[in-house]
Short mmCIF file of C-alpha atoms (C1' of nucleotides) in Angstrom, two decimals:
data_model
loop_
_atom_site.label_atom_id
_atom_site.label_comp_id
_atom_site.label_asym_id
_atom_site.label_seq_id
_atom_site.Cartn_x
_atom_site.Cartn_y
_atom_site.Cartn_z
CA MET A 1387 105.95 135.88 100.30
CA GLU A 1388 106.28 133.10 102.89
CA GLY A 1389 108.09 133.18 106.24
CA PRO A 1390 111.57 132.18 105.01
CA SER A 1391 111.66 135.13 102.59
CA LEU A 1392 111.05 137.46 105.54
CA VAL A 1393 114.01 135.93 107.39
CA ILE A 1394 116.15 136.72 104.35
CA LEU A 1395 114.87 140.32 104.36
CA LYS A 1396 115.77 140.58 108.05
CA GLU A 1397 119.32 139.45 107.28
CA GLU A 1398 119.61 141.86 104.37
CA VAL A 1399 118.71 144.93 106.44
CA ARG A 1400 121.18 144.16 109.25
CA PRO A 1401 123.45 147.07 108.19
CA PHE A 1402 120.61 149.44 109.15
CA LYS A 1403 120.27 148.15 112.71
CA GLY A 1404 121.10 150.96 115.15
CA LYS A 1405 120.97 153.56 112.36
CA LYS A 1406 118.62 156.53 112.46
CA ILE A 1407 115.79 156.91 109.96
CA LEU A 1408 116.86 160.05 108.08
CA LYS A 1409 113.71 160.09 105.97
CA ALA A 1410 110.46 158.12 105.80
CA SER A 1411 108.28 158.43 102.71
CA GLY A 1412 105.61 156.57 100.74
CA TYR A 1413 101.84 156.33 100.77
CA ALA A 1414 101.54 154.33 104.00
CA ASP A 1415 98.99 156.27 106.06
CA ILE A 1416 100.61 155.92 109.48
CA GLY A 1417 101.94 159.42 110.23
CA LEU A 1418 105.38 159.00 108.68
CA LYS A 1419 106.74 162.17 110.35
CA ARG A 1420 106.81 160.19 113.55
CA LEU A 1421 109.57 157.98 112.14
CA THR A 1422 112.07 160.68 111.26
CA GLY A 1423 115.17 160.65 113.44
CA LYS A 1424 114.21 157.42 115.25
CA PRO A 1425 116.96 154.80 115.59
CA ILE A 1426 116.25 151.15 114.68
CA LYS A 1427 116.29 149.14 117.90
CA ASP A 1428 115.90 145.83 116.07
CA PHE A 1429 114.47 144.06 113.04
CA LYS A 1430 112.34 141.01 113.83
CA THR A 1431 110.12 138.58 111.98
CA TRP A 1432 107.07 136.70 113.16
CA GLY A 1433 105.87 134.35 110.46
CA LYS A 1434 105.15 136.51 107.44
CA LEU A 1435 105.41 139.76 109.41
CA PHE A 1436 108.44 142.01 109.19
CA LEU A 1437 108.75 144.01 112.41
CA VAL A 1438 110.78 147.19 112.77
CA GLU A 1439 111.31 147.97 116.45
CA LEU A 1440 111.73 151.66 117.24
CA PRO A 1441 111.87 153.44 120.61
CA GLY A 1442 108.32 153.31 122.01
CA PHE A 1443 106.57 151.64 119.05
CA SER A 1444 107.07 149.28 116.10
CA LEU A 1445 106.23 149.00 112.42
CA ARG A 1446 104.41 145.89 111.25
CA ILE A 1447 104.88 145.17 107.57
CA HIS A 1448 103.10 142.39 105.68
CA PHE A 1449 103.82 141.82 102.01
CA LEU A 1450 100.51 140.06 101.35
CA LEU A 1451 100.28 138.14 98.06
CA PHE A 1452 102.02 140.53 95.67
CA GLY A 1453 104.39 142.50 97.87
CA PHE A 1454 108.09 142.99 97.21
CA TYR A 1455 110.98 145.16 98.34
CA TYR A 1456 114.27 146.64 97.18
CA ILE A 1457 117.30 147.51 99.27
CA ASN A 1458 119.48 150.50 98.41
CA GLU A 1459 117.76 151.06 95.08
CA LYS A 1460 114.27 152.27 94.30
CA LYS A 1461 113.58 150.33 91.13
CA ASN A 1462 109.85 151.00 91.06
CA PRO A 1463 107.95 154.22 91.62
CA ASN A 1464 105.32 154.61 94.34
CA PRO A 1465 106.61 152.61 97.30
CA LYS A 1466 104.25 152.00 100.21
CA LEU A 1467 107.08 152.81 102.58
CA SER A 1468 110.67 153.96 102.03
CA LEU A 1469 113.14 154.30 104.87
CA THR A 1470 116.41 156.13 104.24
CA PHE A 1471 119.49 155.64 106.40
CA SER A 1472 123.00 157.09 106.23
CA ASN A 1473 124.27 153.84 104.67
CA GLY A 1474 121.36 152.84 102.43
CA SER A 1475 117.61 152.49 102.11
CA LEU A 1476 114.70 150.05 102.23
CA HIS A 1477 111.72 150.32 99.86
CA CYS A 1478 108.56 148.26 100.48
CA TYR A 1479 105.88 147.86 97.81
CA LEU A 1480 102.30 146.59 97.82
CA SER A 1481 102.43 145.83 101.48
CA SER A 1482 100.31 146.40 104.54
CA VAL A 1483 102.08 148.79 106.94
CA ARG A 1484 100.77 149.43 110.44
CA ILE A 1485 101.98 150.77 113.76
CA ILE A 1486 102.07 148.58 116.85
CA GLU A 1487 102.11 150.64 120.04
CA GLU A 1488 102.55 147.76 122.49
CA PRO A 1489 105.79 145.92 123.22
CA LEU A 1490 106.13 143.14 120.62
CA LYS A 1491 106.47 140.43 123.24
CA ASN A 1492 102.91 141.24 124.38
CA VAL A 1493 101.54 140.77 120.86
CA PHE A 1494 103.42 137.82 119.33
CA ASP A 1495 104.08 134.28 120.49
CA TRP A 1496 107.38 133.14 118.98
CA GLU A 1497 106.70 129.54 120.04
CA VAL A 1498 104.46 129.19 116.95
CA ASP A 1499 106.89 130.93 114.59
CA LEU A 1500 108.29 128.15 112.39
CA LEU A 1501 111.63 129.90 111.91
CA SER A 1502 112.16 131.03 115.50
CA PRO A 1503 114.63 129.21 117.79
CA LYS A 1504 111.75 129.32 120.30
CA TRP A 1505 109.50 127.19 118.06
CA ASN A 1506 107.71 124.66 120.27
CA PHE A 1507 106.72 121.35 118.68
CA LYS A 1508 104.51 120.22 121.57
CA LYS A 1509 102.61 123.50 121.68
CA VAL A 1510 102.03 123.53 117.92
CA ARG A 1511 100.90 119.91 117.93
CA LYS A 1512 98.40 120.72 120.70
CA LEU A 1513 97.06 123.78 118.85
CA PHE A 1514 96.75 121.70 115.67
CA LEU A 1515 94.61 119.12 117.46
CA GLN A 1516 92.27 121.85 118.72
CA HIS A 1517 90.67 121.90 115.23
CA PRO A 1518 89.37 118.33 114.86
CA ASP A 1519 86.77 119.09 112.19
CA ALA A 1520 88.99 121.28 110.00
CA MET A 1521 90.80 120.00 106.93
CA VAL A 1522 94.56 119.79 107.41
CA CYS A 1523 95.12 122.09 104.39
CA ASP A 1524 93.38 124.92 106.27
CA VAL A 1525 95.13 124.37 109.61
CA VAL A 1526 98.58 124.34 108.00
CA LEU A 1527 97.79 127.84 106.63
CA ASP A 1528 96.62 129.20 110.00
CA PRO A 1529 99.13 131.94 110.97
CA ASP A 1530 98.40 131.50 114.68
CA ILE A 1531 99.40 127.81 114.55
CA PHE A 1532 101.97 127.62 111.73
CA SER A 1533 103.24 131.17 111.61
CA GLY A 1534 105.24 131.65 108.42
CA SER A 1535 103.66 128.80 106.47
CA GLY A 1536 102.12 129.65 103.10
CA ASN A 1537 100.67 127.78 100.18
CA ILE A 1538 104.00 126.39 98.96
CA ILE A 1539 105.03 125.19 102.42
CA LYS A 1540 101.54 123.72 102.92
CA ASN A 1541 101.69 121.67 99.72
CA GLU A 1542 105.25 120.44 100.13
CA ALA A 1543 104.86 119.60 103.83
CA LEU A 1544 101.64 117.64 103.21
CA TYR A 1545 103.41 115.81 100.40
CA ARG A 1546 106.42 114.97 102.56
CA ALA A 1547 104.15 113.70 105.33
CA GLY A 1548 102.18 111.62 102.80
CA ILE A 1549 98.87 113.25 103.71
CA HIS A 1550 96.03 114.32 101.39
CA PRO A 1551 95.14 117.98 102.04
CA GLU A 1552 91.42 117.23 102.50
CA THR A 1553 92.03 114.88 105.44
CA ARG A 1554 90.21 116.03 108.60
CA VAL A 1555 92.42 116.60 111.63
CA LYS A 1556 90.38 114.15 113.72
CA HIS A 1557 90.96 111.32 111.23
CA LEU A 1558 94.76 111.59 111.27
CA PRO A 1559 96.55 108.87 113.25
CA PRO A 1560 98.60 110.44 116.11
CA ARG A 1561 101.86 109.46 114.45
CA LYS A 1562 100.85 111.27 111.26
CA VAL A 1563 99.98 114.41 113.27
CA SER A 1564 103.53 114.55 114.62
CA GLN A 1565 104.97 113.75 111.21
CA LEU A 1566 103.03 116.62 109.61
CA VAL A 1567 103.97 119.19 112.28
CA ARG A 1568 107.62 118.24 111.88
CA ALA A 1569 107.34 118.30 108.08
CA VAL A 1570 106.00 121.88 108.08
CA HIS A 1571 108.91 122.93 110.33
CA ALA A 1572 111.55 121.06 108.34
CA TYR A 1573 110.35 122.23 104.93
CA SER A 1574 110.33 125.87 106.16
CA TYR A 1575 114.09 125.55 106.71
CA GLU A 1576 114.54 123.74 103.40
CA PHE A 1577 112.65 126.63 101.74
CA LEU A 1578 114.99 129.10 103.47
CA ARG A 1579 118.20 127.31 102.45
CA ALA A 1580 117.05 126.76 98.87
CA THR A 1581 115.83 130.34 98.39
CA LYS A 1582 119.23 131.65 99.49
CA LYS A 1583 120.79 129.61 96.68
CA ASP A 1584 118.01 130.65 94.27
CA LYS A 1585 117.01 126.98 94.02
CA LEU A 1586 113.56 126.99 95.58
CA VAL A 1587 111.82 125.48 92.54
CA SER A 1588 114.15 122.46 92.65
CA THR A 1589 112.69 121.51 96.07
CA TRP A 1590 109.15 121.18 94.72
CA LYS A 1591 107.91 117.61 94.56
CA VAL A 1592 104.23 118.46 93.87
CA TYR A 1593 103.77 122.23 94.01
CA ASP A 1594 103.12 123.68 90.55
CA ARG A 1595 103.90 120.31 88.97
CA LYS A 1596 101.89 118.18 86.56
CA THR A 1597 103.59 114.96 87.68
CA CYS A 1598 104.99 113.81 91.01
CA ALA A 1599 108.76 114.24 91.28
CA VAL A 1600 109.04 110.87 93.05
CA CYS A 1601 106.58 108.42 91.44
CA GLU A 1602 105.94 110.38 88.24
CA GLY A 1603 102.18 109.90 88.73
CA LYS A 1604 99.69 112.59 87.72
CA VAL A 1605 99.38 115.51 90.14
CA ILE A 1606 95.82 116.73 90.77
CA LYS A 1607 95.35 120.48 91.16
CA LYS A 1608 92.27 121.70 93.04
CA PHE A 1609 91.03 124.34 95.44
CA THR A 1610 90.62 122.75 98.85
CA GLY A 1611 89.16 123.51 102.26
CA ARG A 1612 87.46 126.53 103.76
CA LEU A 1613 90.21 128.80 102.44
CA GLN A 1614 89.88 127.47 98.86
CA ARG A 1615 93.61 127.74 98.18
CA ASN A 1616 95.23 125.62 95.51
CA SER A 1617 96.38 122.17 96.50
CA PHE A 1618 98.60 119.88 94.42
CA ILE A 1619 98.05 116.22 95.24
CA CYS A 1620 99.75 112.98 94.26
CA ARG A 1621 97.21 110.17 94.71
CA ASN A 1622 99.98 107.56 94.96
CA CYS A 1623 102.07 109.32 97.60
CA GLN A 1624 99.38 111.05 99.68
CA VAL A 1625 96.70 109.25 101.69
CA LEU A 1626 93.22 110.63 102.38
CA TYR A 1627 92.48 109.48 105.93
CA LYS A 1628 88.76 108.93 106.58
CA LYS A 1629 86.48 107.66 109.30
CA GLN A 1630 86.57 103.86 109.21
"C1'" DC B 1149 96.21 140.53 76.47
"C1'" DC B 1150 94.54 137.42 79.84
"C1'" DG B 1151 94.36 134.53 83.72
"C1'" DG B 1152 96.44 132.92 87.82
"C1'" DT B 1153 98.72 133.82 92.20
"C1'" DT B 1154 104.42 132.30 97.57
"C1'" DG B 1155 97.74 136.56 101.83
"C1'" DT B 1156 95.24 139.01 105.00
"C1'" DT B 1157 91.63 141.92 106.71
"C1'" DC B 1158 87.28 143.67 106.98
"C1'" DA B 1159 82.45 144.97 105.75
"C1'" DG B 1160 78.13 143.14 105.01
"C1'" DC B 1161 74.99 139.65 105.20
"C1'" DG B 1162 71.81 135.93 107.01
"C1'" DG C 1309 78.24 136.23 117.83
"C1'" DC C 1310 78.96 133.14 114.09
"C1'" DG C 1311 80.37 131.60 109.40
"C1'" DC C 1312 80.43 132.76 104.80
"C1'" DT C 1313 81.36 135.75 100.76
"C1'" DG C 1314 83.31 139.27 98.20
"C1'" DA C 1315 86.14 143.26 97.99
"C1'" DA C 1316 90.38 145.57 98.47
"C1'" DC C 1317 95.23 145.79 98.02
"C1'" DA C 1318 97.03 145.93 92.34
"C1'" DA C 1319 102.16 143.61 90.11
"C1'" DC C 1320 104.48 139.88 87.97
"C1'" DC C 1321 104.75 135.92 84.99
"C1'" DG C 1322 103.93 132.94 81.13
#
DNA sequence: CCGGTTGTTCAGCG
DNA sequence: GCGCTGAACAACCG
């Protein structure tokens, strides 16, 4: 689940904002009794994190690779965390659930959150350039620089910027650095809009494709970078920048 | 039935 | 302290 899907979750649980947790259950080992009777102050997202703000502490939920949720219906058994309200319920599966004791503003910097109105292009560009020896495919997946980006956003943003994933940060021309940072931001919103219309797959120009949607050339699939996550590459449309 | 995957964290090692 | 590796989480899809 990438950042935009969390924004959709946040919108879907809006009816529960201000409501009291009537019951908290599941196998999350966080002392669930503590949640009973607490009102929801706010629902927030930071990248791929779903944050439930309660009086005095917060829940931090990450859906990892396989996580999913249901609202108002418990389709699967064994949820990690279920919250019941007077007007419905939220059921989270296969997720990481933790408590954050500190105020959220002390923990998270929304200037790096791709889908926050506070997102700060200049700051992100500067953080990006602090990793000159890294491959761009790894930096675009760094949650502290591109919070909310995942493997789909990585591949589509690199494609749109015309950059090969194995390019080193230090070999990118300054103009391409800016283009990439903006492409990650812009595609995050495209991902959000398309997912709401259930048309995400139609936005893919290289991801999970055998041929490029633009030039129809062969798309190479390979594990790249330190993180060894799958990259999809069009050799015609994406340039590998190297030391001259 | 099998293999691949829209992630992250942490232990253990050298 | 560092980077690297593998494990753990364990379901859905084709």
